[in-house]
XYZ file of C-alpha atoms in Angstrom:
555
model
C 70.386 5.385 83.493
C 71.881 5.284 79.956
C 73.187 8.854 80.290
C 74.986 8.008 83.533
C 76.742 5.025 81.850
C 78.193 7.087 78.982
C 79.307 9.813 81.367
C 81.246 7.377 83.545
C 82.793 5.660 80.476
C 84.066 8.917 79.090
C 85.572 9.985 82.395
C 87.426 6.667 82.847
C 88.592 6.184 79.224
C 88.781 9.746 77.853
C 92.519 9.837 77.584
C 92.695 6.487 75.760
C 90.022 7.555 73.240
C 91.800 10.806 72.450
C 95.045 8.964 71.753
C 93.274 6.652 69.351
C 91.771 9.584 67.377
C 95.153 11.290 67.018
C 96.738 8.038 65.830
C 94.038 7.558 63.165
C 94.509 11.118 61.846
C 98.264 10.653 61.554
C 97.813 7.394 59.642
C 95.260 8.990 57.309
C 97.491 11.971 56.558
C 100.452 9.698 55.932
C 98.421 7.537 53.590
C 97.200 10.574 51.658
C 100.691 11.935 51.294
C 101.936 8.597 50.036
C 99.108 8.319 47.458
C 99.953 11.790 46.017
C 103.677 11.302 45.449
C 105.261 13.826 43.028
C 105.495 12.395 39.446
C 108.917 11.416 38.124
C 110.191 12.053 34.569
C 113.231 10.020 33.422
C 114.904 10.167 29.975
C 117.562 8.127 28.254
C 119.040 7.545 24.761
C 120.287 4.267 23.402
C 123.391 5.915 21.901
C 124.985 9.354 21.599
C 127.014 8.706 18.470
C 125.519 7.904 15.059
C 126.319 8.288 11.394
C 124.410 10.545 9.033
C 120.893 9.181 8.505
C 121.046 6.653 11.363
C 118.492 6.773 14.146
C 118.654 7.038 17.918
C 115.887 6.098 20.310
C 115.013 8.741 22.893
C 112.954 7.199 25.736
C 110.824 9.210 28.155
C 109.534 7.388 31.274
C 106.898 8.948 33.525
C 105.949 7.525 36.935
C 102.699 8.932 38.345
C 99.418 8.028 40.017
C 96.960 5.947 38.020
C 94.553 8.915 38.035
C 97.095 11.297 36.474
C 96.568 12.693 32.967
C 99.858 12.668 31.019
C 100.382 14.391 27.643
C 103.586 13.764 25.658
C 104.877 16.208 22.977
C 103.897 15.522 19.368
C 105.335 16.643 16.035
C 108.752 18.071 15.189
C 109.724 19.221 18.706
C 113.314 17.873 18.697
C 114.801 20.339 16.160
C 117.624 20.407 15.068
C 117.130 16.647 15.233
C 114.304 15.326 13.077
C 111.549 13.125 14.497
C 111.214 10.041 12.315
C 108.543 8.260 14.357
C 106.804 8.577 17.735
C 105.944 5.074 18.957
C 102.796 4.229 20.909
C 102.905 4.840 24.650
C 103.565 1.722 26.765
C 101.641 1.684 30.075
C 102.181 -0.573 33.119
C 100.276 -0.372 36.427
C 101.189 -1.540 39.948
C 98.808 -0.881 42.835
C 97.975 2.840 42.722
C 100.985 3.777 40.539
C 101.539 3.587 36.787
C 104.581 3.852 34.546
C 104.274 5.406 31.037
C 107.038 4.937 28.483
C 107.249 6.875 25.192
C 109.965 6.190 22.595
C 110.932 8.664 19.822
C 113.073 7.717 16.809
C 115.338 10.681 15.920
C 117.832 11.300 13.127
C 119.967 13.994 11.483
C 121.367 14.299 7.944
C 124.134 16.833 8.630
C 127.283 16.014 10.556
C 128.051 17.787 13.813
C 127.193 17.796 17.516
C 123.551 18.409 18.409
C 121.861 18.998 21.742
C 118.547 17.267 22.332
C 116.200 20.108 23.322
C 114.175 19.878 26.536
C 110.717 18.373 26.034
C 107.662 19.503 27.994
C 105.632 16.668 29.564
C 102.249 17.841 30.836
C 100.991 15.973 33.936
C 97.626 17.049 35.360
C 98.026 20.434 33.663
C 101.525 21.059 35.088
C 104.567 21.111 32.802
C 107.685 18.999 33.542
C 110.802 19.609 31.371
C 113.212 16.848 30.428
C 116.988 17.207 30.600
C 118.441 19.065 27.562
C 122.165 18.464 28.208
C 122.502 15.290 26.147
C 124.756 15.773 23.113
C 124.415 13.583 20.016
C 127.414 13.358 17.692
C 126.616 12.774 14.008
C 129.644 11.566 12.066
C 130.277 11.720 8.351
C 130.429 8.488 6.402
C 133.972 7.820 5.305
C 134.382 8.063 1.539
C 137.240 6.428 -0.305
C 138.195 9.192 -2.758
C 140.762 6.977 -4.438
C 138.390 4.201 -5.479
C 135.365 6.475 -5.901
C 135.399 9.548 -8.119
C 134.092 12.818 -6.666
C 131.396 14.667 -8.573
C 130.234 18.230 -8.338
C 126.928 18.959 -6.649
C 124.146 18.835 -9.188
C 122.468 22.173 -9.910
C 118.855 22.857 -8.985
C 116.456 21.139 -11.332
C 113.835 23.399 -12.873
C 110.345 21.975 -12.490
C 107.612 22.889 -14.938
C 104.981 25.191 -13.544
C 101.791 23.503 -12.427
C 99.059 24.563 -14.866
C 96.181 22.912 -13.031
C 94.658 26.265 -12.056
C 94.889 27.507 -15.675
C 93.123 24.392 -16.906
C 90.380 24.907 -14.315
C 89.833 28.467 -15.559
C 89.736 27.308 -19.186
C 87.285 24.545 -18.254
C 84.955 26.988 -16.472
C 85.113 29.413 -19.439
C 84.303 26.616 -21.884
C 81.409 25.449 -19.709
C 80.085 29.017 -19.544
C 80.329 29.427 -23.329
C 78.661 26.051 -23.803
C 75.754 27.079 -21.581
C 75.371 30.428 -23.378
C 75.592 28.694 -26.772
C 72.954 26.179 -25.707
C 70.607 28.951 -24.583
C 71.126 30.894 -27.825
C 70.472 27.778 -29.913
C 67.376 26.853 -27.873
C 65.739 30.256 -28.089
C 66.889 31.506 -31.519
C 68.141 28.772 -33.865
C 66.275 25.665 -32.794
C 63.539 24.492 -35.156
C 60.556 24.571 -32.909
C 57.782 22.041 -33.173
C 54.879 23.864 -34.815
C 51.374 23.650 -33.470
C 48.453 22.742 -35.706
C 47.431 26.408 -35.967
C 50.985 27.389 -36.978
C 51.167 24.608 -39.567
C 47.862 25.762 -41.053
C 49.022 29.394 -41.072
C 52.140 28.420 -43.074
C 50.083 26.780 -45.870
C 49.490 28.665 -49.129
C 46.218 30.684 -49.092
C 44.461 28.288 -51.494
C 45.336 25.115 -49.544
C 44.596 26.787 -46.223
C 41.156 27.916 -47.399
C 40.221 24.387 -48.553
C 41.458 22.876 -45.280
C 39.479 25.367 -43.201
C 36.334 24.647 -45.266
C 36.775 20.920 -44.598
C 37.121 21.604 -40.877
C 33.970 23.763 -41.025
C 32.106 20.824 -42.561
C 33.094 18.694 -39.545
C 32.020 21.316 -37.036
C 28.847 21.143 -34.883
C 27.590 24.651 -35.580
C 24.564 23.470 -37.590
C 23.726 20.672 -35.129
C 23.714 23.209 -32.286
C 21.752 25.820 -34.319
C 24.715 28.216 -34.251
C 24.097 29.618 -37.744
C 25.603 33.010 -36.993
C 28.957 31.450 -36.023
C 28.756 29.097 -39.037
C 28.262 31.868 -41.620
C 30.750 34.197 -39.896
C 33.483 31.578 -40.212
C 32.393 30.668 -43.774
C 32.597 34.252 -45.086
C 35.779 34.886 -43.072
C 37.517 31.957 -44.813
C 36.644 33.142 -48.318
C 37.371 36.809 -47.587
C 40.841 35.945 -46.154
C 41.566 33.822 -49.211
C 40.580 36.622 -51.626
C 42.686 39.147 -49.747
C 45.794 36.963 -49.804
C 45.553 35.231 -53.162
C 43.620 37.767 -55.293
C 45.148 40.816 -53.550
C 41.840 42.566 -52.963
C 40.836 44.225 -49.670
C 38.004 41.850 -48.781
C 37.980 41.741 -44.962
C 36.990 45.400 -44.517
C 34.615 45.641 -47.521
C 30.835 45.269 -47.520
C 29.173 42.718 -49.765
C 28.474 45.217 -52.580
C 31.963 46.761 -52.316
C 33.616 43.341 -52.544
C 31.562 42.254 -55.552
C 32.292 45.580 -57.277
C 36.053 45.130 -56.734
C 35.916 41.582 -58.183
C 34.013 42.841 -61.220
C 36.639 45.555 -61.788
C 39.389 42.926 -61.643
C 37.463 40.774 -64.105
C 36.936 43.716 -66.495
C 40.681 44.565 -66.254
C 41.591 40.998 -67.219
C 43.323 40.290 -63.916
C 40.683 37.756 -62.798
C 39.137 35.376 -65.334
C 35.831 34.546 -63.632
C 32.347 34.324 -65.095
C 29.343 36.445 -64.097
C 27.354 33.438 -62.785
C 30.048 32.669 -60.205
C 30.067 36.277 -59.044
C 26.264 36.320 -58.678
C 26.322 33.053 -56.733
C 29.031 34.488 -54.424
C 26.965 37.657 -53.953
C 23.893 35.621 -52.958
C 25.877 33.667 -50.324
C 27.306 36.870 -48.864
C 23.801 38.409 -48.665
C 22.455 35.287 -46.924
C 25.345 35.518 -44.429
C 24.483 39.192 -43.784
C 20.859 38.276 -43.046
C 21.936 35.513 -40.641
C 24.469 37.728 -38.799
C 22.449 40.964 -38.637
C 18.778 40.055 -39.128
C 18.872 36.749 -37.180
C 17.668 34.831 -40.229
C 17.777 31.014 -39.988
C 18.008 29.171 -43.315
C 17.543 25.438 -43.666
C 20.449 23.186 -42.785
C 20.566 21.949 -46.394
C 20.892 25.546 -47.625
C 23.815 26.149 -45.249
C 25.534 22.972 -46.451
C 25.036 23.964 -50.099
C 26.448 27.433 -49.404
C 29.618 25.888 -47.946
C 29.973 23.655 -51.032
C 29.356 26.650 -53.271
C 32.058 28.672 -51.499
C 34.451 25.748 -51.985
C 33.670 25.802 -55.719
C 34.137 29.574 -55.830
C 37.594 29.155 -54.216
C 38.505 26.583 -56.886
C 37.256 28.784 -59.725
C 38.913 31.910 -58.354
C 42.211 30.114 -57.977
C 41.976 28.789 -61.539
C 40.962 32.236 -62.786
C 44.132 33.832 -61.538
C 46.719 34.352 -64.319
C 49.998 32.388 -64.108
C 52.816 34.419 -62.605
C 55.506 35.537 -65.026
C 59.149 34.563 -64.786
C 59.977 38.047 -63.506
C 57.334 37.737 -60.811
C 58.557 34.318 -59.775
C 62.140 35.637 -59.592
C 60.991 38.604 -57.579
C 59.198 36.229 -55.237
C 62.348 34.089 -54.824
C 64.486 37.156 -54.248
C 61.929 38.390 -51.787
C 61.978 35.064 -49.960
C 65.781 35.023 -49.879
C 65.872 38.607 -48.675
C 63.267 37.769 -46.047
C 65.306 34.763 -44.874
C 68.456 36.913 -44.709
C 66.646 39.509 -42.656
C 65.326 36.838 -40.316
C 68.804 35.297 -40.002
C 70.337 38.700 -39.373
C 67.673 39.416 -36.783
C 68.432 36.127 -35.038
C 72.168 36.913 -34.964
C 71.472 40.365 -33.543
C 69.182 38.903 -30.880
C 71.780 36.257 -30.002
C 74.592 38.832 -29.799
C 72.480 41.105 -27.643
C 71.631 38.144 -25.359
C 75.309 37.154 -24.982
C 76.432 40.740 -24.385
C 73.575 41.221 -21.943
C 74.573 38.100 -20.032
C 78.213 39.269 -19.940
C 77.262 42.761 -18.778
C 74.989 41.330 -16.093
C 77.765 38.987 -14.919
C 80.256 41.863 -14.907
C 77.808 44.097 -13.065
C 77.087 41.506 -10.392
C 80.790 40.657 -10.010
C 81.751 44.346 -9.815
C 79.084 45.031 -7.201
C 80.133 42.038 -5.095
C 83.939 42.013 -5.538
C 84.680 45.586 -6.660
C 85.856 47.009 -9.985
C 89.583 46.594 -9.291
C 89.290 42.918 -8.357
C 87.206 42.118 -11.476
C 89.602 44.075 -13.721
C 92.630 42.297 -12.270
C 90.892 38.918 -12.618
C 90.135 39.487 -16.309
C 93.344 41.270 -17.329
C 95.605 39.507 -14.824
C 97.755 40.852 -11.968
C 101.096 39.316 -10.908
C 100.522 39.775 -7.155
C 96.948 38.512 -7.348
C 98.159 35.357 -9.098
C 100.721 34.824 -6.321
C 98.137 35.385 -3.593
C 95.575 32.975 -5.066
C 98.074 30.331 -6.233
C 99.350 27.240 -4.422
C 101.468 28.311 -1.435
C 104.469 26.408 -0.094
C 105.355 25.765 3.563
C 109.053 25.060 4.079
C 112.045 25.601 6.387
C 115.189 27.490 5.331
C 118.675 27.557 6.836
C 119.909 26.375 10.210
C 118.532 26.823 12.772
C 115.473 26.610 10.536
C 113.239 29.552 9.638
C 109.822 28.105 8.801
C 107.303 30.164 6.842
C 104.636 29.940 4.163
C 105.320 31.645 0.814
C 103.619 31.775 -2.611
C 106.783 30.351 -4.245
C 109.760 28.310 -2.990
C 112.719 30.439 -1.905
C 115.937 29.630 -3.764
C 119.339 29.460 -2.088
C 121.528 32.484 -2.892
C 125.265 31.928 -3.297
C 127.167 34.237 -0.928
C 130.889 34.706 -0.494
C 132.212 36.017 2.788
C 134.958 38.616 2.608
C 137.966 38.273 4.934
C 136.536 41.072 7.110
C 133.178 39.254 7.354
C 134.828 35.910 8.175
C 136.254 37.420 11.315
C 132.740 37.694 12.789
C 130.605 35.364 10.680
C 131.055 31.601 10.705
C 128.275 30.720 8.228
C 125.748 32.731 6.176
C 122.721 31.104 4.480
C 120.404 33.177 2.258
C 117.209 32.198 0.439
C 115.082 34.475 -1.754
C 112.208 34.747 -4.218
C 111.662 37.810 -6.437
C 108.638 38.276 -8.718
C 109.623 38.687 -12.366
C 106.663 40.984 -13.193
C 106.176 42.859 -9.925
C 108.270 44.530 -7.235
C 107.434 41.872 -4.647
C 110.267 39.878 -3.026
C 110.783 37.806 0.116
C 114.013 36.449 1.584
C 115.493 34.822 4.691
C 118.984 35.040 6.166
C 120.496 32.799 8.859
C 123.838 34.006 10.239
C 126.019 31.932 12.580
C 128.575 34.071 14.402
C 132.115 32.966 15.262
C 131.616 33.875 18.910
C 128.675 33.198 21.174
C 127.672 36.831 21.651
C 124.263 38.462 21.526
C 123.403 39.744 18.027
C 123.385 43.523 17.575
C 120.046 44.191 15.876
C 120.538 47.971 15.714
C 123.708 47.588 13.670
C 121.927 45.154 11.341
C 119.110 47.673 10.801
C 121.578 50.501 10.123
C 123.457 48.303 7.639
C 120.185 47.452 5.883
C 119.183 51.150 5.555
C 122.648 52.109 4.299
C 122.528 49.304 1.735
C 119.177 50.605 0.455
C 120.516 54.140 0.166
C 123.593 52.835 -1.620
C 121.336 51.169 -4.187
C 119.521 54.489 -4.787
C 116.574 54.374 -2.361
C 115.274 57.686 -1.028
C 112.857 59.031 1.572
C 113.100 55.894 3.730
C 110.759 55.899 6.730
C 111.534 53.399 9.516
C 109.330 52.175 12.376
C 110.084 49.527 14.978
C 108.028 47.318 17.289
C 108.186 43.979 19.080
C 107.112 40.893 17.154
C 106.001 37.534 18.608
C 105.520 34.321 16.626
C 102.621 31.929 17.158
C 104.771 29.736 19.415
C 105.864 32.680 21.549
C 109.358 33.402 20.162
C 109.977 37.146 20.462
C 111.872 39.296 17.981
C 111.942 42.790 16.456
C 109.874 44.020 13.539
C 111.242 46.922 11.475
C 108.905 48.278 8.822
C 108.269 51.379 6.772
C 108.131 52.846 3.267
C 110.259 54.740 0.771
C 111.168 55.309 -2.867
C 112.982 52.185 -4.030
C 114.834 51.528 -7.324
C 113.418 48.968 -9.738
C 115.956 46.186 -10.472
C 117.609 46.835 -13.848
C 116.235 50.375 -14.088
C 116.856 53.853 -12.687
C 113.143 54.333 -11.999
C 112.009 54.804 -8.391
C 108.691 53.422 -7.136
C 106.747 53.889 -3.897
C 107.278 50.736 -1.888
C 106.984 49.200 1.538
C 109.252 46.841 3.451
C 109.106 44.697 6.566
C 111.996 43.025 8.399
C 111.806 40.486 11.222
C 114.912 39.921 13.347
C 115.419 37.012 15.748
C 118.491 35.715 17.477
C 120.344 34.266 20.390
C 123.964 33.957 21.425
C 126.014 33.303 18.295
C 122.989 33.440 15.980
C 120.938 35.981 14.036
C 117.949 35.351 11.710
C 116.244 37.785 9.339
C 113.133 37.771 7.145
C 112.835 40.599 4.599
C 109.746 41.405 2.468
C 109.405 44.213 -0.156
C 106.306 45.225 -2.139
C 104.673 48.170 -3.933
C 102.827 50.577 -1.667
C 99.535 50.575 -3.644
C 99.559 46.792 -4.257
C 96.793 45.503 -1.948
C 97.372 41.905 -3.035
C 101.072 42.122 -2.096
C 100.052 43.582 1.273
C 97.856 40.514 1.882
C 100.767 38.262 0.849
C 103.098 40.010 3.313
C 100.573 39.740 6.149
C 100.061 36.042 5.450
C 103.808 35.368 5.398
C 104.373 37.276 8.651
C 101.546 35.340 10.290
C 103.165 31.990 9.407
C 106.708 32.651 10.677
C 108.226 30.074 13.029
C 111.867 30.132 14.139
C 114.270 28.062 16.249
C 116.786 30.158 18.165
C 118.965 27.304 19.467
C 122.048 25.971 17.721
């Protein structure tokens, strides 16, 4: 029943339903087309005539959908006019449309007529260019030469070279020397804190023997029944004393041999000691031999008495020694002084060897990492290396401007146009830097022609080669290729090598050169770089300069 109803309805009203569907589609398509209206870009300036240094306001208005993504140009994009300030974007919305307004404050400090270049507005990834036919007239400020005196243009002011890098190098060298000096002092000249054993070892033999006997008295050998260790230390103390103070070989002698040597010294008058003391000493040594080799164990009181007896023997032996003569004392002082000199000399040698070793290690590591040539040039200095690693300058030269990065500021070169040149050249601006110590030089030339004709690059290249040959250059090799800047401006690159004369000399050196040529109607721009062929640092400088070139080819 339900199926029959829908079938009848469709048959009776089919035509009306179809019309309704078509009408809805048309409305939908119309609405979509209206919502995707093409964006509009409108520009205007508040004035087209200003004085030098005054500002104009360049307004860009964009009308687009509220969903559109709009990107305005930033930076110095109005050359030859200079952008003073880019104000914040003002946005207004109405229904599904929005209006964006961007204001730029522009100025110029040279009189003349200037065309505002077209600006690219990016909307949803598509570029829209503004009108570039607006001309801005910049007028000179009237000067009353009668009431105001005219003065010559002041010459360039020489600025002292920045020595910050030199001071950094000196600071690092001083810090390195300070560290090395501290290490040498710490390991060779510092008075070290002596341990108790070292302090005891520095005592005179007599005082050291008495101190060691006192320490033996405080020991626990007898309490722990360690008689062998007790007597070994007791006889070792007295034998060491006799060997040092009496000058008799006691440590390696047996008991009988030692007593015999002491008796011989007594008989020779070199040791004033009585026979009873010698016999008492012999008895103690024999008791010590029995304890060490026959495992004998005397009473504790006997061991204590033997230590006291040895102490008395040390006293008597010391008193029995004859007083040293003046000659002997002087010999001892000279010996001490000589010994101190030798020790001081040894310390100086050790310190010198340590410093030289540290320097050689540093040189070896630096040579392995950086290479011999780089280390040599760092230590001895190299003019091109100093330029490469110094503070570089980014600047614009001439008009239209040639922007590039150089190790030093290029200075304006005074040029006088001959009558023949004035027929074709309206203005010529040259800037150059030449290294005083090396062959490296870089220069720019901006030439404004009297007629708006395309520049003849081939003639410029021929004139350049002829000028080199006129100056004495030989064996000039020339290559040519297309060159494109970072921003896409295309030009010609001429490069090669040859034997070039050194300024102020008849000597010829192997050198390289590179020339960039750009231009448009009525305009030609050149960038020229020269350097020694085997100067790797100058090659890096040239590559860096060429990679930074930016030019404007519109008057």
